[in-house]
GROMACS .gro file of C-alpha atoms in nm:
model
  302
    1MET     CA    1   0.000   0.000   0.000
    2LYS     CA    2   0.147   0.334  -0.110
    3ILE     CA    3  -0.004   0.636   0.063
    4ASP     CA    4   0.056   0.976  -0.094
    5PRO     CA    5   0.200   1.229   0.155
    6ILE     CA    6  -0.009   1.499  -0.013
    7SER     CA    7  -0.324   1.307   0.075
    8LEU     CA    8  -0.200   1.267   0.433
    9ARG     CA    9  -0.137   1.642   0.463
   10LEU     CA   10  -0.483   1.706   0.324
   11PHE     CA   11  -0.634   1.462   0.575
   12VAL     CA   12  -0.457   1.634   0.866
   13ALA     CA   13  -0.576   1.972   0.739
   14ALA     CA   14  -0.933   1.841   0.713
   15MET     CA   15  -0.917   1.722   1.075
   16GLU     CA   16  -0.786   2.060   1.189
   17GLU     CA   17  -1.012   2.280   0.977
   18LYS     CA   18  -1.316   2.050   1.020
   19THR     CA   19  -1.427   2.113   0.660
   20ILE     CA   20  -1.304   1.995   0.322
   21ALA     CA   21  -1.326   2.350   0.189
   22GLY     CA   22  -1.104   2.479   0.469
   23ALA     CA   23  -0.854   2.196   0.418
   24ALA     CA   24  -0.847   2.259   0.043
   25GLU     CA   25  -0.779   2.629   0.096
   26LYS     CA   26  -0.502   2.551   0.344
   27GLN     CA   27  -0.336   2.310   0.100
   28TYR     CA   28  -0.396   2.534  -0.205
   29ILE     CA   29  -0.603   2.290  -0.408
   30ALA     CA   30  -0.962   2.290  -0.536
   31ALA     CA   31  -1.230   2.163  -0.299
   32SER     CA   32  -1.342   1.903  -0.554
   33ALA     CA   33  -0.987   1.770  -0.583
   34ALA     CA   34  -0.957   1.761  -0.204
   35SER     CA   35  -1.280   1.563  -0.171
   36ARG     CA   36  -1.161   1.317  -0.435
   37ARG     CA   37  -0.824   1.266  -0.265
   38LEU     CA   38  -0.986   1.198   0.072
   39ALA     CA   39  -1.222   0.947  -0.085
   40GLU     CA   40  -0.925   0.775  -0.254
   41LEU     CA   41  -0.742   0.766   0.079
   42GLU     CA   42  -1.039   0.591   0.239
   43GLN     CA   43  -1.041   0.339  -0.045
   44GLN     CA   44  -0.670   0.270   0.000
   45LEU     CA   45  -0.706   0.221   0.374
   46GLN     CA   46  -1.036   0.033   0.331
   47VAL     CA   47  -1.189   0.226   0.619
   48SER     CA   48  -1.430   0.516   0.653
   49LEU     CA   49  -1.260   0.827   0.790
   50PHE     CA   50  -1.556   1.066   0.782
   51GLU     CA   51  -1.930   1.033   0.820
   52ARG     CA   52  -2.077   1.271   0.563
   53SER     CA   53  -2.417   1.439   0.589
   54ASN     CA   54  -2.590   1.759   0.479
   55LYS     CA   55  -2.455   1.916   0.800
   56GLY     CA   56  -2.096   1.846   0.704
   57MET     CA   57  -1.857   1.567   0.795
   58THR     CA   58  -1.778   1.403   1.128
   59PRO     CA   59  -1.448   1.217   1.188
   60THR     CA   60  -1.480   0.849   1.272
   61PRO     CA   61  -1.272   0.675   1.544
   62ALA     CA   62  -1.046   0.552   1.264
   63ALA     CA   63  -0.977   0.913   1.163
   64TYR     CA   64  -0.856   1.005   1.512
   65ALA     CA   65  -0.633   0.696   1.515
   66LEU     CA   66  -0.487   0.791   1.176
   67LEU     CA   67  -0.431   1.153   1.278
   68SER     CA   68  -0.152   1.075   1.525
   69SER     CA   69   0.026   0.841   1.283
   70ALA     CA   70  -0.011   1.086   0.995
   71ARG     CA   71   0.145   1.370   1.192
   72THR     CA   72   0.437   1.149   1.292
   73VAL     CA   73   0.499   1.038   0.933
   74LEU     CA   74   0.478   1.392   0.797
   75ASN     CA   75   0.711   1.517   1.068
   76ASP     CA   76   0.965   1.250   0.975
   77LEU     CA   77   0.941   1.346   0.608
   78ASP     CA   78   0.997   1.713   0.693
   79SER     CA   79   1.292   1.618   0.912
   80ILE     CA   80   1.455   1.434   0.622
   81GLY     CA   81   1.435   1.746   0.409
   82ALA     CA   82   1.575   1.964   0.685
   83GLN     CA   83   1.864   1.726   0.749
   84MET     CA   84   1.958   1.706   0.382
   85LEU     CA   85   1.942   2.084   0.357
   86SER     CA   86   2.189   2.109   0.645
   87TYR     CA   87   2.434   1.882   0.461
   88ARG     CA   88   2.405   2.091   0.145
   89SER     CA   89   2.454   2.420   0.327
   90GLY     CA   90   2.718   2.295   0.571
   91SER     CA   91   2.504   2.394   0.871
   92LEU     CA   92   2.384   2.184   1.162
   93GLY     CA   93   2.022   2.231   1.060
   94GLN     CA   94   1.725   2.455   1.132
   95VAL     CA   95   1.494   2.483   1.433
   96ARG     CA   96   1.149   2.641   1.409
   97ILE     CA   97   1.039   2.799   1.739
   98ALA     CA   98   0.692   2.927   1.821
   99ALA     CA   99   0.683   3.128   2.144
  100ASN     CA  100   0.453   3.362   2.329
  101ILE     CA  101   0.543   3.727   2.380
  102SER     CA  102   0.635   3.674   2.747
  103ALA     CA  103   0.915   3.432   2.654
  104ILE     CA  104   1.029   3.644   2.360
  105THR     CA  105   1.057   3.969   2.556
  106GLN     CA  106   1.208   3.827   2.876
  107PHE     CA  107   1.415   3.515   2.816
  108LEU     CA  108   1.472   3.413   2.455
  109PRO     CA  109   1.695   3.704   2.346
  110HIS     CA  110   1.966   3.604   2.596
  111ASP     CA  111   1.910   3.230   2.556
  112LEU     CA  112   1.920   3.236   2.176
  113LYS     CA  113   2.224   3.462   2.167
  114SER     CA  114   2.420   3.224   2.390
  115PHE     CA  115   2.294   2.922   2.194
  116LEU     CA  116   2.391   3.065   1.855
  117THR     CA  117   2.730   3.166   1.990
  118LEU     CA  118   2.790   2.801   2.080
  119HIS     CA  119   2.626   2.664   1.763
  120PRO     CA  120   2.662   2.918   1.480
  121GLY     CA  121   2.577   2.649   1.226
  122VAL     CA  122   2.216   2.621   1.349
  123GLN     CA  123   1.954   2.839   1.184
  124VAL     CA  124   1.670   2.951   1.412
  125GLU     CA  125   1.330   3.067   1.290
  126LEU     CA  126   1.123   3.237   1.561
  127ASP     CA  127   0.749   3.305   1.534
  128GLU     CA  128   0.547   3.493   1.797
  129LYS     CA  129   0.202   3.351   1.881
  130ILE     CA  130  -0.033   3.336   2.178
  131SER     CA  131   0.006   3.021   2.388
  132SER     CA  132  -0.287   2.828   2.239
  133GLN     CA  133  -0.152   2.894   1.889
  134VAL     CA  134   0.197   2.790   2.000
  135ALA     CA  135   0.059   2.452   2.111
  136GLN     CA  136  -0.125   2.405   1.782
  137SER     CA  137   0.185   2.500   1.580
  138VAL     CA  138   0.390   2.232   1.755
  139ARG     CA  139   0.115   1.971   1.730
  140SER     CA  140   0.067   2.035   1.356
  141ASN     CA  141   0.443   2.033   1.284
  142GLN     CA  142   0.457   2.401   1.195
  143ALA     CA  143   0.710   2.442   1.477
  144ASP     CA  144   0.971   2.205   1.622
  145VAL     CA  145   0.971   2.366   1.967
  146GLY     CA  146   0.712   2.577   2.146
  147ILE     CA  147   0.746   2.800   2.451
  148LEU     CA  148   0.419   2.890   2.620
  149ASN     CA  149   0.236   2.926   2.949
  150ALA     CA  150   0.170   2.604   3.138
  151GLY     CA  151  -0.187   2.487   3.086
  152GLN     CA  152  -0.417   2.232   2.924
  153TYR     CA  153  -0.364   2.210   2.547
  154GLY     CA  154  -0.488   1.862   2.457
  155ASP     CA  155  -0.306   1.545   2.363
  156GLY     CA  156   0.003   1.491   2.152
  157LEU     CA  157   0.244   1.726   2.330
  158GLN     CA  158   0.522   1.676   2.585
  159PHE     CA  159   0.609   1.961   2.821
  160PHE     CA  160   0.924   2.056   3.016
  161PRO     CA  161   0.962   2.339   3.272
  162TYR     CA  162   1.143   2.634   3.114
  163ARG     CA  163   1.123   2.956   3.320
  164GLN     CA  164   0.899   3.132   3.571
  165ASP     CA  165   0.772   3.485   3.533
  166GLU     CA  166   0.556   3.719   3.739
  167LEU     CA  167   0.282   3.950   3.620
  168VAL     CA  168   0.277   4.308   3.748
  169MET     CA  169   0.059   4.611   3.694
  170VAL     CA  170   0.187   4.932   3.535
  171ALA     CA  171   0.021   5.268   3.594
  172PRO     CA  172   0.102   5.637   3.536
  173GLN     CA  173   0.278   5.818   3.821
  174ASP     CA  174  -0.035   6.022   3.898
  175HIS     CA  175  -0.277   5.728   3.891
  176PRO     CA  176  -0.483   5.669   4.210
  177LEU     CA  177  -0.323   5.325   4.252
  178SER     CA  178   0.036   5.442   4.210
  179ALA     CA  179   0.085   5.524   4.577
  180GLN     CA  180   0.051   5.153   4.660
  181ALA     CA  181   0.331   4.895   4.649
  182SER     CA  182   0.089   4.617   4.555
  183VAL     CA  183  -0.268   4.589   4.435
  184ARG     CA  184  -0.551   4.336   4.434
  185MET     CA  185  -0.763   4.292   4.125
  186GLN     CA  186  -1.076   4.381   4.323
  187GLN     CA  187  -0.928   4.732   4.364
  188ALA     CA  188  -0.789   4.756   4.011
  189LEU     CA  189  -1.118   4.667   3.843
  190ALA     CA  190  -1.259   5.005   3.949
  191HIS     CA  191  -1.026   5.160   3.688
  192ASP     CA  192  -0.980   5.147   3.311
  193PHE     CA  193  -0.753   4.882   3.157
  194VAL     CA  194  -0.530   4.865   2.852
  195GLY     CA  195  -0.556   4.505   2.737
  196ALA     CA  196  -0.319   4.272   2.554
  197HIS     CA  197  -0.422   4.125   2.220
  198LEU     CA  198  -0.745   3.929   2.205
  199GLY     CA  199  -0.711   3.565   2.301
  200SER     CA  200  -0.398   3.620   2.510
  201ALA     CA  201  -0.350   3.446   2.846
  202ILE     CA  202  -0.321   3.780   3.028
  203ASN     CA  203  -0.654   3.901   2.893
  204HIS     CA  204  -0.813   3.572   2.997
  205LEU     CA  205  -0.685   3.618   3.353
  206ILE     CA  206  -0.822   3.973   3.373
  207HIS     CA  207  -1.165   3.866   3.247
  208LEU     CA  208  -1.165   3.571   3.487
  209ALA     CA  209  -1.082   3.799   3.781
  210ALA     CA  210  -1.367   4.034   3.687
  211ALA     CA  211  -1.608   3.741   3.672
  212GLN     CA  212  -1.490   3.600   4.007
  213HIS     CA  213  -1.546   3.935   4.177
  214SER     CA  214  -1.872   4.000   3.987
  215LEU     CA  215  -1.734   4.336   3.877
  216PRO     CA  216  -1.748   4.503   3.534
  217LEU     CA  217  -1.428   4.521   3.329
  218HIS     CA  218  -1.352   4.857   3.168
  219MET     CA  219  -1.121   4.761   2.880
  220ARG     CA  220  -1.052   5.087   2.697
  221ILE     CA  221  -0.829   4.947   2.423
  222HIS     CA  222  -0.644   4.633   2.311
  223VAL     CA  223  -0.285   4.633   2.185
  224THR     CA  224  -0.064   4.363   2.033
  225SER     CA  225   0.267   4.431   2.210
  226PHE     CA  226   0.396   4.522   2.554
  227ASP     CA  227   0.564   4.841   2.434
  228ALA     CA  228   0.233   4.959   2.286
  229MET     CA  229   0.060   4.872   2.614
  230CYS     CA  230   0.306   5.083   2.813
  231LEU     CA  231   0.272   5.372   2.570
  232MET     CA  232  -0.107   5.364   2.608
  233VAL     CA  233  -0.077   5.345   2.986
  234SER     CA  234   0.163   5.640   2.978
  235ALA     CA  235  -0.095   5.835   2.775
  236GLY     CA  236  -0.348   5.782   3.055
  237LEU     CA  237  -0.578   5.531   2.887
  238GLY     CA  238  -0.572   5.289   3.180
  239VAL     CA  239  -0.356   5.047   3.375
  240GLY     CA  240  -0.193   4.744   3.216
  241ILE     CA  241  -0.082   4.397   3.324
  242LEU     CA  242   0.233   4.241   3.179
  243PRO     CA  243   0.534   4.032   3.289
  244ASP     CA  244   0.775   4.204   3.525
  245GLY     CA  245   1.074   4.139   3.298
  246ALA     CA  246   0.897   4.309   3.007
  247ALA     CA  247   0.776   4.601   3.222
  248ARG     CA  248   1.133   4.685   3.323
  249LEU     CA  249   1.216   4.761   2.962
  250TYR     CA  250   0.969   5.051   2.946
  251VAL     CA  251   0.874   5.189   3.288
  252GLY     CA  252   1.185   5.405   3.331
  253ALA     CA  253   1.168   5.570   2.992
  254LEU     CA  254   0.792   5.630   3.014
  255GLY     CA  255   0.777   5.737   3.379
  256LEU     CA  256   0.544   5.455   3.488
  257ARG     CA  257   0.498   5.289   3.825
  258THR     CA  258   0.516   4.912   3.869
  259LEU     CA  259   0.282   4.757   4.125
  260ALA     CA  260   0.304   4.400   4.248
  261LEU     CA  261  -0.010   4.197   4.179
  262ASP     CA  262  -0.132   4.038   4.501
  263GLU     CA  263  -0.295   3.745   4.320
  264PRO     CA  264  -0.198   3.375   4.319
  265TRP     CA  265  -0.209   3.361   3.937
  266ALA     CA  266   0.045   3.642   3.901
  267LYS     CA  267   0.331   3.390   3.925
  268ARG     CA  268   0.336   3.176   3.610
  269GLN     CA  269   0.528   2.880   3.473
  270LEU     CA  270   0.657   2.887   3.116
  271VAL     CA  271   0.708   2.547   2.955
  272LEU     CA  272   0.882   2.410   2.649
  273ALA     CA  273   0.665   2.189   2.428
  274VAL     CA  274   0.754   1.928   2.164
  275ARG     CA  275   0.546   1.669   1.981
  276GLU     CA  276   0.504   1.359   2.191
  277GLY     CA  277   0.688   1.059   2.046
  278ALA     CA  278   0.818   1.251   1.742
  279SER     CA  279   1.174   1.215   1.622
  280ARG     CA  280   1.386   1.529   1.660
  281SER     CA  281   1.666   1.669   1.448
  282ARG     CA  282   2.015   1.719   1.587
  283ALA     CA  283   1.961   2.096   1.584
  284THR     CA  284   1.638   2.064   1.786
  285ASP     CA  285   1.809   1.842   2.042
  286LEU     CA  286   2.093   2.092   2.077
  287LEU     CA  287   1.850   2.377   2.136
  288MET     CA  288   1.642   2.183   2.389
  289ARG     CA  289   1.955   2.083   2.581
  290HIS     CA  290   2.062   2.448   2.590
  291LEU     CA  291   1.725   2.592   2.693
  292LEU     CA  292   1.645   2.330   2.956
  293GLY     CA  293   1.991   2.254   3.092
  294PRO     CA  294   1.966   1.977   3.357
  295MET     CA  295   1.594   1.939   3.273
  296SER     CA  296   1.661   1.845   2.908
  297PRO     CA  297   1.528   1.507   2.792
  298GLU     CA  298   1.881   1.394   2.711
  299SER     CA  299   2.003   1.477   3.063
  300GLN     CA  300   1.705   1.299   3.220
  301GLN     CA  301   1.784   0.984   3.023
  302ALA     CA  302   2.153   0.989   3.116
   0.00000   0.00000   0.00000
């Protein structure tokens, strides 16, 4: 039985997009061709992968079983290409990293600089995403390594402790809260907020705090970066919540106050994620060993 990798990629896309049209668009082929390929795949495997109806298609148990194997096979195929490219270019290979903004602004600049100093032959591609998107990028083989907030992201991923960070509140010097060294969310919710981008973990925590205290949330504006948040806070649009390491980059220049957040969720764990059971390139192993140190999988197996 010879299974076409293109059909496997289309199948994985159909599982992720939940429609043939969405999978076809993602794989840049016509919807009719996508439907035909999936039907041919079912014929090859002699099993039904989707139950089709006028409401759409529903994956069968066989489809979920195939999904894990398909991702592993496609990852191995991609790894072959990456390894051969490294031989042609004389490098040690390439690592694709997806990371949230907290890791990128606080820890990765130093960690990647020291890593690339030790391994100049490794090429690193870094993509910023919110944590849920980081997990999906690793699971779907769009990234080799993910760095994100600890949490529940479904099956298929393996996590390792990376760093800890702490969320703080920033406010203008003349803000009513600025005289305090620390603040509770119950107090802060009486004031306007400058929010992080929609879907971010920080925004989720703020909304959850408002719901727990049964208080309204006054979100004046959303921004997509911590520097933009601090600029908006400096302009008097509200208070903001961001990691302490990121806040230090801006508070001095913008004349802001940093207040400790007296909340249990203010201290967070960042984790490194890889696909569970997937083979890894030499470059990926080198990076994991560097980022995790004694916690690296290789050290744990020694």
